mmCIF file of C-alpha atoms in Angstrom:
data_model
loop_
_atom_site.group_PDB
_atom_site.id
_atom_site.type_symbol
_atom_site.label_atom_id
_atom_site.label_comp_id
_atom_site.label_asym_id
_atom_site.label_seq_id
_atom_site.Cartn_x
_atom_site.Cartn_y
_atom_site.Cartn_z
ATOM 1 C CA UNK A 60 245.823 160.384 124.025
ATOM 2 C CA UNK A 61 244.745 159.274 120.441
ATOM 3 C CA UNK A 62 244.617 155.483 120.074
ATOM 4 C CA UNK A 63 244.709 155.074 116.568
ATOM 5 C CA UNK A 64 246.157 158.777 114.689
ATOM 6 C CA UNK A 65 246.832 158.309 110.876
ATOM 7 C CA UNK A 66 248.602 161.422 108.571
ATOM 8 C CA UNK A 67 247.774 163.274 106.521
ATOM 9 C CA UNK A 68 244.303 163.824 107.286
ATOM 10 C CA UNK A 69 243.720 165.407 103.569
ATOM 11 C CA UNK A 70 246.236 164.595 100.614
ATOM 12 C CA UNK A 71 245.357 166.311 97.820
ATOM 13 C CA UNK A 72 247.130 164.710 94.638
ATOM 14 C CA UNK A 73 247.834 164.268 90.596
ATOM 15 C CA UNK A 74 247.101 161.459 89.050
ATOM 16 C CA UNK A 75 250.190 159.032 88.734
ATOM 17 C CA UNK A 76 251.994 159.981 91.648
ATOM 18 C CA UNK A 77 252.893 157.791 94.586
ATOM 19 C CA UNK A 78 252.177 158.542 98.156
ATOM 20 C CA UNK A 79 251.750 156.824 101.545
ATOM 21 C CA UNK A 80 249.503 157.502 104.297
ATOM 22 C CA UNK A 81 250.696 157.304 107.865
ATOM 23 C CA UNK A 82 249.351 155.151 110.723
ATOM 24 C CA UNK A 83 250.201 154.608 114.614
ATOM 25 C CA UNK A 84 248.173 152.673 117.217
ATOM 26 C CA UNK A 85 249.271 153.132 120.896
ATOM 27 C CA UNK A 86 246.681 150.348 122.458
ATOM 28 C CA UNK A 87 248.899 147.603 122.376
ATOM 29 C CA UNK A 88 246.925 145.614 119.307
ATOM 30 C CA UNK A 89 248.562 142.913 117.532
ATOM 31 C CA UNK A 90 246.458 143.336 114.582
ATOM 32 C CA UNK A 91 246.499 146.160 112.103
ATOM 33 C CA UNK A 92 243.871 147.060 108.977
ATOM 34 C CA UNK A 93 243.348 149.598 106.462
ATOM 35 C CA UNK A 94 239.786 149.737 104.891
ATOM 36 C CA UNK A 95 238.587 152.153 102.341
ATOM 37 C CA UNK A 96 235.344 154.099 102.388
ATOM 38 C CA UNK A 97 233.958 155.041 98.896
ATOM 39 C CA UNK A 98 231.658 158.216 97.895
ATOM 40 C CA UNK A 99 228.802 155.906 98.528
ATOM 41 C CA UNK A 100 230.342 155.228 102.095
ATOM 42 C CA UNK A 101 230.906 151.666 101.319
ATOM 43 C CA UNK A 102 233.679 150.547 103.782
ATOM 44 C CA UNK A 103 235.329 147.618 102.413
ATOM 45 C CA UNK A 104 238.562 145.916 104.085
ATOM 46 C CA UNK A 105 242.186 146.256 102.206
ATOM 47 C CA UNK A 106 244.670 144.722 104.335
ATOM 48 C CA UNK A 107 244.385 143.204 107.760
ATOM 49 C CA UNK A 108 248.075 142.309 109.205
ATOM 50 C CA UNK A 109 250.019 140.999 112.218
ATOM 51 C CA UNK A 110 253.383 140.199 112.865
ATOM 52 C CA UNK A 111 252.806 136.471 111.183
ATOM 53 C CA UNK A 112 250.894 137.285 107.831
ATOM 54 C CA UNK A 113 248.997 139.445 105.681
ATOM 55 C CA UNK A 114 245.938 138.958 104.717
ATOM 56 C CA UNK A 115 245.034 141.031 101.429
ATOM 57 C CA UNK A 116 241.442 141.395 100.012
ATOM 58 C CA UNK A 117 242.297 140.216 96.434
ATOM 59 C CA UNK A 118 240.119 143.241 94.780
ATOM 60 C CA UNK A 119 242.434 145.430 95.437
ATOM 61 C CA UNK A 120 245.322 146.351 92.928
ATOM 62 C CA UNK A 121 248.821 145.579 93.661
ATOM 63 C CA UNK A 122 249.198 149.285 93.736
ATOM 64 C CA UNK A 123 248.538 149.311 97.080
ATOM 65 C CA UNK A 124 251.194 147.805 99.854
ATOM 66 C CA UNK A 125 251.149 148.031 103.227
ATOM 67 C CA UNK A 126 254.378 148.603 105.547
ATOM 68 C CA UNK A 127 254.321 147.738 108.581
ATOM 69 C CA UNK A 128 258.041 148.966 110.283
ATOM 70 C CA UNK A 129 257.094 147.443 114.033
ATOM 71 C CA UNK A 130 253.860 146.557 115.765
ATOM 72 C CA UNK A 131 252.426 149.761 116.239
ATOM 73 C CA UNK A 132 252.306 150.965 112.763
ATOM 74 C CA UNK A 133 250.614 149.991 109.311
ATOM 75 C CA UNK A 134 251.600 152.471 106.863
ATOM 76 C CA UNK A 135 250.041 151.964 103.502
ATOM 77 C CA UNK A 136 251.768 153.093 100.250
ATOM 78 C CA UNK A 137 249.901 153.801 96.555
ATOM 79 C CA UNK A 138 251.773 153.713 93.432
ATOM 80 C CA UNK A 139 250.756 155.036 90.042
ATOM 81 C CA UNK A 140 247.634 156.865 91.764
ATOM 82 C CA UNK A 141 244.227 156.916 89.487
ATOM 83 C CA UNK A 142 240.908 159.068 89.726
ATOM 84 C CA UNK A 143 239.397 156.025 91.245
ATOM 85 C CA UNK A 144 241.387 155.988 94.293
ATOM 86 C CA UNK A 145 239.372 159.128 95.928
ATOM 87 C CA UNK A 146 238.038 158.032 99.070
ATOM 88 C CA UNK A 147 238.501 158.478 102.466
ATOM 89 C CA UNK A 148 241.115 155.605 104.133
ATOM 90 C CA UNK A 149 240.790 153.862 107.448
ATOM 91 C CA UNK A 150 243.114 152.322 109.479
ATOM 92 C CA UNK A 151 242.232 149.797 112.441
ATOM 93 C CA UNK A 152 243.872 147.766 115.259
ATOM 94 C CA UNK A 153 242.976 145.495 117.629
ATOM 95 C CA UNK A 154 243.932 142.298 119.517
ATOM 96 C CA UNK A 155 244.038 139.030 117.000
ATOM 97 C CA UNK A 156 241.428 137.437 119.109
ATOM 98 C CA UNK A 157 238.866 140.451 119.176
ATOM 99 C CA UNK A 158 238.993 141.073 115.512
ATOM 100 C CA UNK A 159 235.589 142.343 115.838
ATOM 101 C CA UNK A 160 236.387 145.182 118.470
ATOM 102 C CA UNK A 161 238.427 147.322 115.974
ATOM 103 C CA UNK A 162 239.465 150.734 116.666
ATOM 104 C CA UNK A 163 239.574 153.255 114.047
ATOM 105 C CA UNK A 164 241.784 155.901 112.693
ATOM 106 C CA UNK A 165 239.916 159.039 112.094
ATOM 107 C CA UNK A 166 240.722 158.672 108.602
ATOM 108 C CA UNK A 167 242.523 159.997 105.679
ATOM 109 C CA UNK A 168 240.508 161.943 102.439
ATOM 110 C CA UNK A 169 242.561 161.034 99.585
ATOM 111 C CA UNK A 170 241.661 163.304 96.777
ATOM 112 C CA UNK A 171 243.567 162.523 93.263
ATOM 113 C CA UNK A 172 242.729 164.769 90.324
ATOM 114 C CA UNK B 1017 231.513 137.395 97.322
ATOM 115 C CA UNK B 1018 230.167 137.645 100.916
ATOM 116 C CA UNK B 1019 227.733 140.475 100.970
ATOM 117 C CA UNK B 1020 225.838 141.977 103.949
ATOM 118 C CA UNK B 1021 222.565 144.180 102.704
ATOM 119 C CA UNK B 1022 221.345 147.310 104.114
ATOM 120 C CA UNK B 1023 218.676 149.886 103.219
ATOM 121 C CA UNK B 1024 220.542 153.044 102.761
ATOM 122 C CA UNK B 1025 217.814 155.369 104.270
ATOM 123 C CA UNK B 1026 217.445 157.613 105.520
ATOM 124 C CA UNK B 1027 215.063 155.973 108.156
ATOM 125 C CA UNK B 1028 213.454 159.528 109.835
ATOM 126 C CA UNK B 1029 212.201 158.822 113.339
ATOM 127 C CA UNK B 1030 211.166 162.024 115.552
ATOM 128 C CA UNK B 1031 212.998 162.004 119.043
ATOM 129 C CA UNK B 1032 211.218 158.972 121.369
ATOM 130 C CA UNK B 1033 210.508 156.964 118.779
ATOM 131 C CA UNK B 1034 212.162 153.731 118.270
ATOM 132 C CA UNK B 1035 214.328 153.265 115.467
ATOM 133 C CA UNK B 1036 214.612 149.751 113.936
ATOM 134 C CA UNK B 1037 217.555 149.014 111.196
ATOM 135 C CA UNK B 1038 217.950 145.962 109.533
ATOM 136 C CA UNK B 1039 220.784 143.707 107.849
ATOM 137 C CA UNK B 1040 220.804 140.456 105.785
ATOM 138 C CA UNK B 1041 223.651 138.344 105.199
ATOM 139 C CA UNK B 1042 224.478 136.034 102.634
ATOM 140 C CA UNK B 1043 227.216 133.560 103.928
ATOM 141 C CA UNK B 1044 224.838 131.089 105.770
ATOM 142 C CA UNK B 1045 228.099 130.097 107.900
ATOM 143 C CA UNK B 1046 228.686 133.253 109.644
ATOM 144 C CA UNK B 1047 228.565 133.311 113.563
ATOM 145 C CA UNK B 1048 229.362 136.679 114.550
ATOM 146 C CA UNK B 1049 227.333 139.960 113.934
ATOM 147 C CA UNK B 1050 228.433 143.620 114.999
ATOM 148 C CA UNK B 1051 226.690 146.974 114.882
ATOM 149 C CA UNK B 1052 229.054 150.399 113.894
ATOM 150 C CA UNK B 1053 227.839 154.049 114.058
ATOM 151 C CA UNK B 1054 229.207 156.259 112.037
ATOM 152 C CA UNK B 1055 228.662 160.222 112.562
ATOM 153 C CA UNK B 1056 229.273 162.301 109.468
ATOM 154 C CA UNK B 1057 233.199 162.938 109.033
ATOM 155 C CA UNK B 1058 233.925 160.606 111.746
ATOM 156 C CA UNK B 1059 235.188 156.937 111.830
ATOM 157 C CA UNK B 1060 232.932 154.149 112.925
ATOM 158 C CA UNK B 1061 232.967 153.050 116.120
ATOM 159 C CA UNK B 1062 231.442 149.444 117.713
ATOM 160 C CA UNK B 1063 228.545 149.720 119.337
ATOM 161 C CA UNK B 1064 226.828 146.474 119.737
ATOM 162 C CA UNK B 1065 227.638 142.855 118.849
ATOM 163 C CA UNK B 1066 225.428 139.691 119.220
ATOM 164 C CA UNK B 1067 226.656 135.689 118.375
ATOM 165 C CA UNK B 1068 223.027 133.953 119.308
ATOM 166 C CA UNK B 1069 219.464 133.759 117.554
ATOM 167 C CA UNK B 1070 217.505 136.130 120.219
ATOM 168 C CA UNK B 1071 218.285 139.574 121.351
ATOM 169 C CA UNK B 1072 220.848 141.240 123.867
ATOM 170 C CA UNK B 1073 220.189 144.482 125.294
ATOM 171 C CA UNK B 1074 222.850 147.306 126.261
ATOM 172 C CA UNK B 1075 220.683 149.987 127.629
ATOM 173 C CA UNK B 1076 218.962 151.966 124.694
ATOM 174 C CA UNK B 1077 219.995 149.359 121.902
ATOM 175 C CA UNK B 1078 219.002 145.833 121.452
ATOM 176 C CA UNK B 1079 220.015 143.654 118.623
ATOM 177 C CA UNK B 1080 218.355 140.847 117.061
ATOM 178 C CA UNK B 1081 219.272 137.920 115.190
ATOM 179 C CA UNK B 1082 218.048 135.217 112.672
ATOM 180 C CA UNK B 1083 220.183 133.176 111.693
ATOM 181 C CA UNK B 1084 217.792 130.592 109.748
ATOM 182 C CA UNK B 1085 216.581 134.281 108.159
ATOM 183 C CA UNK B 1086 220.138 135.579 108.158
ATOM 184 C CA UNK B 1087 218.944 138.404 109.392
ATOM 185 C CA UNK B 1088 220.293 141.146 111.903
ATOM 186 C CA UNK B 1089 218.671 143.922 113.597
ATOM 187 C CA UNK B 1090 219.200 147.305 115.938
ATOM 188 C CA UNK B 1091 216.556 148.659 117.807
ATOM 189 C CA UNK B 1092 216.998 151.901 118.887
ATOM 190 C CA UNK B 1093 214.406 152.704 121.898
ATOM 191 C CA UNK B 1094 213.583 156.497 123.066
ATOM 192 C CA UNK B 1095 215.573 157.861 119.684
ATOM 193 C CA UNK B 1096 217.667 161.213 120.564
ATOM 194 C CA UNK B 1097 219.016 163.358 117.860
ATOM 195 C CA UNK B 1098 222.519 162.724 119.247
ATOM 196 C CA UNK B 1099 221.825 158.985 117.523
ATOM 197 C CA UNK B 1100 221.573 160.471 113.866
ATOM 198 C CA UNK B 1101 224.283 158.944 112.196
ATOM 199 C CA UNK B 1102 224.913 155.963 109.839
ATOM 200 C CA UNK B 1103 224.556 152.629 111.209
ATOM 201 C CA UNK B 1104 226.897 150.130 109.834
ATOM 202 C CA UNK B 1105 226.145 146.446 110.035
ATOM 203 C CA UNK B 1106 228.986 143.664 109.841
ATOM 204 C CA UNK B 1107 229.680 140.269 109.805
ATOM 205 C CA UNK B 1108 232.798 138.590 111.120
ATOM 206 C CA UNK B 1109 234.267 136.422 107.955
ATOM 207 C CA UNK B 1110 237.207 134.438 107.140
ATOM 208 C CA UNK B 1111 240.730 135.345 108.321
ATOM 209 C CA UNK B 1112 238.707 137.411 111.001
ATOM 210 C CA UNK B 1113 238.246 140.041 109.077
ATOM 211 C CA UNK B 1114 234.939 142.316 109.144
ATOM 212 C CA UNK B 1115 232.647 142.490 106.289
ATOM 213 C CA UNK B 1116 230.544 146.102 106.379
ATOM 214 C CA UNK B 1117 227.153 146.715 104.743
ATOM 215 C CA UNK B 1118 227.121 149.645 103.550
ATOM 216 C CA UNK B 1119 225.046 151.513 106.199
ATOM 217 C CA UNK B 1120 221.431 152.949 106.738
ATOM 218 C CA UNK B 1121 221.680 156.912 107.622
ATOM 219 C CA UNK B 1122 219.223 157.369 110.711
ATOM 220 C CA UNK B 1123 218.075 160.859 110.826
ATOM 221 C CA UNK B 1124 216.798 161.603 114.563
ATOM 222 C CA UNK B 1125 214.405 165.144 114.264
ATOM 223 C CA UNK B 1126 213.655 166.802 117.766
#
Protein backbone atom coordinates (compact mmCIF):
# COMPACT_ATOMS: atom_id res chain seq x y z
CA UNK A 1 0.00 0.00 0.00
CA UNK A 2 1.45 3.52 -0.87
CA UNK A 3 1.58 5.83 2.16
CA UNK A 4 1.86 9.01 0.66
CA UNK A 5 0.66 8.76 -3.57
CA UNK A 6 0.39 12.28 -5.22
CA UNK A 7 -1.09 12.73 -9.18
CA UNK A 8 -0.03 13.41 -11.78
CA UNK A 9 3.34 12.17 -11.62
CA UNK A 10 4.33 14.42 -14.88
CA UNK A 11 2.14 17.56 -15.91
CA UNK A 12 3.33 18.93 -18.77
CA UNK A 13 1.89 22.62 -19.20
CA UNK A 14 1.62 26.32 -21.00
CA UNK A 15 2.49 29.05 -19.38
CA UNK A 16 -0.56 30.87 -17.69
CA UNK A 17 -2.66 28.07 -17.08
CA UNK A 18 -3.89 26.83 -13.73
CA UNK A 19 -3.56 23.35 -12.45
CA UNK A 20 -3.51 21.37 -9.18
CA UNK A 21 -1.57 18.49 -8.17
CA UNK A 22 -3.14 15.69 -6.20
CA UNK A 23 -2.13 14.30 -2.78
CA UNK A 24 -3.39 11.38 -0.33
CA UNK A 25 -1.67 10.03 2.81
CA UNK A 26 -3.16 6.78 4.28
CA UNK A 27 -0.77 6.71 7.63
CA UNK A 28 -3.00 8.43 9.78
CA UNK A 29 -0.72 11.90 9.98
CA UNK A 30 -2.18 14.97 11.23
CA UNK A 31 0.23 17.05 9.45
CA UNK A 32 0.48 17.65 5.75
CA UNK A 33 3.44 19.59 3.52
CA UNK A 34 4.25 20.32 0.07
CA UNK A 35 7.96 21.26 -0.64
CA UNK A 36 9.45 22.03 -3.95
CA UNK A 37 12.69 20.68 -5.37
CA UNK A 38 14.45 23.01 -7.92
CA UNK A 39 16.87 21.97 -10.99
CA UNK A 40 19.62 22.42 -8.51
CA UNK A 41 17.70 19.90 -6.16
CA UNK A 42 17.19 22.49 -3.58
CA UNK A 43 14.16 21.24 -1.52
CA UNK A 44 12.64 24.09 0.14
CA UNK A 45 9.23 23.86 2.26
CA UNK A 46 5.83 25.58 0.75
CA UNK A 47 3.12 24.81 3.01
CA UNK A 48 3.02 22.70 6.11
CA UNK A 49 -0.81 22.27 7.39
CA UNK A 50 -3.08 20.59 9.96
CA UNK A 51 -6.50 20.76 10.77
CA UNK A 52 -5.78 24.10 13.08
CA UNK A 53 -3.51 26.34 10.75
CA UNK A 54 -1.37 26.84 7.91
CA UNK A 55 1.77 27.65 8.01
CA UNK A 56 3.04 29.25 4.59
CA UNK A 57 6.76 29.94 3.76
CA UNK A 58 6.29 33.66 2.83
CA UNK A 59 8.66 33.26 -0.47
CA UNK A 60 6.31 31.75 -2.13
CA UNK A 61 3.71 33.63 -4.42
CA UNK A 62 0.15 33.72 -3.60
CA UNK A 63 -0.20 31.73 -6.73
CA UNK A 64 0.09 28.84 -4.95
CA UNK A 65 -2.86 27.52 -2.38
CA UNK A 66 -3.17 24.55 -0.80
CA UNK A 67 -6.63 22.57 -0.27
CA UNK A 68 -6.90 20.46 2.06
CA UNK A 69 -10.77 18.70 1.67
CA UNK A 70 -10.25 16.26 5.00
CA UNK A 71 -7.23 14.99 6.87
CA UNK A 72 -5.82 12.77 4.49
CA UNK A 73 -5.32 15.05 1.65
CA UNK A 74 -3.28 18.33 0.77
CA UNK A 75 -3.97 19.17 -2.68
CA UNK A 76 -2.07 22.14 -3.92
CA UNK A 77 -3.42 24.44 -6.70
CA UNK A 78 -1.16 27.02 -9.12
CA UNK A 79 -2.69 29.86 -10.81
CA UNK A 80 -1.30 31.93 -13.65
CA UNK A 81 1.63 29.24 -14.09
CA UNK A 82 5.26 30.84 -15.11
CA UNK A 83 8.56 29.21 -16.60
CA UNK A 84 9.87 29.41 -13.12
CA UNK A 85 7.56 27.03 -11.62
CA UNK A 86 9.42 23.82 -13.29
CA UNK A 87 10.40 21.63 -10.62
CA UNK A 88 9.58 18.57 -9.25
CA UNK A 89 6.77 18.91 -6.10
CA UNK A 90 6.73 17.01 -2.86
CA UNK A 91 4.18 16.31 -0.63
CA UNK A 92 4.72 15.07 3.12
CA UNK A 93 2.77 13.91 6.22
CA UNK A 94 3.38 13.04 9.45
CA UNK A 95 2.20 13.22 13.09
CA UNK A 96 2.34 17.08 14.53
CA UNK A 97 4.69 15.92 17.16
CA UNK A 98 7.26 14.05 14.81
CA UNK A 99 7.53 16.82 12.34
CA UNK A 100 10.89 15.58 11.66
CA UNK A 101 9.84 11.92 10.58
CA UNK A 102 8.10 13.07 7.32
CA UNK A 103 7.03 10.77 4.73
CA UNK A 104 7.22 11.66 1.20
CA UNK A 105 5.19 11.59 -1.90
CA UNK A 106 7.14 10.27 -4.75
CA UNK A 107 6.71 13.48 -6.33
CA UNK A 108 5.25 15.40 -9.10
CA UNK A 109 7.62 16.93 -12.33
CA UNK A 110 5.87 20.00 -13.19
CA UNK A 111 7.09 21.09 -16.53
CA UNK A 112 5.56 24.63 -17.84
CA UNK A 113 6.73 25.85 -21.24
CA UNK B 1 16.89 33.47 6.38
CA UNK B 2 17.84 30.19 8.14
CA UNK B 3 20.28 28.44 5.93
CA UNK B 4 21.86 24.96 6.34
CA UNK B 5 25.27 24.56 4.03
CA UNK B 6 26.36 21.61 2.20
CA UNK B 7 29.13 20.77 -0.29
CA UNK B 8 27.35 19.65 -3.33
CA UNK B 9 29.92 16.91 -4.33
CA UNK B 10 30.17 14.63 -5.55
CA UNK B 11 32.25 13.07 -2.62
CA UNK B 12 33.70 9.63 -4.65
CA UNK B 13 34.56 6.94 -2.13
CA UNK B 14 35.38 3.29 -3.61
CA UNK B 15 33.18 0.51 -1.88
CA UNK B 16 34.68 0.00 2.03
CA UNK B 17 35.64 3.19 2.42
CA UNK B 18 34.02 5.47 4.79
CA UNK B 19 32.17 8.27 3.57
CA UNK B 20 32.02 11.45 5.72
CA UNK B 21 29.38 14.41 4.72
CA UNK B 22 29.14 17.46 6.41
CA UNK B 23 26.48 20.32 7.25
CA UNK B 24 26.65 23.79 8.92
CA UNK B 25 23.87 25.64 10.22
CA UNK B 26 23.30 29.10 10.78
CA UNK B 27 20.42 29.56 13.38
CA UNK B 28 22.56 29.11 16.60
CA UNK B 29 19.08 28.12 18.35
CA UNK B 30 18.34 25.02 16.55
CA UNK B 31 18.04 21.68 18.57
CA UNK B 32 17.17 19.13 16.18
CA UNK B 33 19.28 17.74 13.21
CA UNK B 34 18.11 14.99 10.59
CA UNK B 35 19.88 13.16 7.80
CA UNK B 36 17.67 12.39 4.22
CA UNK B 37 18.89 10.21 1.29
CA UNK B 38 17.77 10.87 -1.73
CA UNK B 39 18.29 8.28 -4.78
CA UNK B 40 18.03 9.84 -8.21
CA UNK B 41 14.18 10.21 -9.24
CA UNK B 42 13.15 9.22 -5.88
CA UNK B 43 11.85 11.20 -2.80
CA UNK B 44 13.95 11.56 0.28
CA UNK B 45 13.56 9.44 2.89
CA UNK B 46 14.88 9.88 6.89
CA UNK B 47 17.59 8.11 7.69
CA UNK B 48 19.22 9.34 10.77
CA UNK B 49 18.48 12.08 13.32
CA UNK B 50 20.61 13.25 16.34
CA UNK B 51 19.44 16.19 19.21
CA UNK B 52 22.93 16.01 21.41
CA UNK B 53 26.66 17.29 20.88
CA UNK B 54 28.35 13.61 20.39
CA UNK B 55 27.48 10.90 18.02
CA UNK B 56 24.68 8.12 17.76
CA UNK B 57 25.21 5.14 15.81
CA UNK B 58 22.48 3.06 13.75
CA UNK B 59 24.51 0.29 12.33
CA UNK B 60 26.56 1.57 9.22
CA UNK B 61 25.81 5.40 9.90
CA UNK B 62 26.81 7.56 12.72
CA UNK B 63 26.09 11.19 13.01
CA UNK B 64 27.88 13.85 14.68
CA UNK B 65 27.14 17.06 16.12
CA UNK B 66 28.61 20.51 17.17
CA UNK B 67 26.57 22.60 18.24
CA UNK B 68 29.13 25.41 19.57
CA UNK B 69 30.54 24.69 15.68
CA UNK B 70 27.02 24.31 14.35
CA UNK B 71 28.10 21.67 12.68
CA UNK B 72 26.51 18.21 11.59
CA UNK B 73 27.97 15.17 10.23
CA UNK B 74 27.22 11.45 8.56
CA UNK B 75 29.66 8.93 8.56
CA UNK B 76 29.13 6.34 6.35
CA UNK B 77 31.39 3.15 7.42
CA UNK B 78 32.12 0.08 4.87
CA UNK B 79 30.52 2.39 1.81
CA UNK B 80 28.37 0.05 -0.71
CA UNK B 81 27.34 1.31 -4.04
CA UNK B 82 23.70 0.78 -3.00
CA UNK B 83 24.54 4.15 -0.69
CA UNK B 84 25.20 6.43 -3.85
CA UNK B 85 22.67 8.88 -3.61
CA UNK B 86 22.27 12.51 -2.36
CA UNK B 87 22.45 13.08 1.21
CA UNK B 88 20.25 15.77 2.45
CA UNK B 89 20.94 17.49 5.73
CA UNK B 90 18.11 19.37 7.81
CA UNK B 91 17.40 21.26 10.62
CA UNK B 92 14.14 21.31 12.54
CA UNK B 93 13.00 25.25 12.62
CA UNK B 94 10.15 27.25 13.68
CA UNK B 95 6.53 26.07 13.31
CA UNK B 96 8.27 22.54 13.10
CA UNK B 97 8.96 22.73 9.88
CA UNK B 98 12.26 21.19 8.20
CA UNK B 99 14.84 23.31 6.70
CA UNK B 100 16.96 21.13 3.82
CA UNK B 101 20.51 21.90 2.66
CA UNK B 102 20.70 21.35 -0.45
CA UNK B 103 22.49 17.95 -0.51
CA UNK B 104 26.04 16.42 -1.21
CA UNK B 105 25.73 13.59 -4.12
CA UNK B 106 27.85 10.53 -2.73
CA UNK B 107 29.01 8.49 -5.55
CA UNK B 108 29.88 4.83 -4.14
CA UNK B 109 32.32 3.00 -7.15
CA UNK B 110 32.71 -0.90 -6.66
Amino acid sequence: DTAVSQTPKYLVTQMGNDKSIKCEQNLGHDTMYWYKQDSKKFLKIMFSYNNKELIINETVPNRFSPKSPDKAHLNLHINSLELGDSAVYFCASSQTDRAYEQYFGPGTRLTVT
Amino acid sequence: QKEVEQNSGPLSVPEGAIASLNCTYSDRGSQSFFWYRQYSGKSPELIMSIYSNGDKEDGRFTAQLNKASQYVSLLIRDSQPSDSATYLCAVMGRYSTLTFGKGTMLLVSP
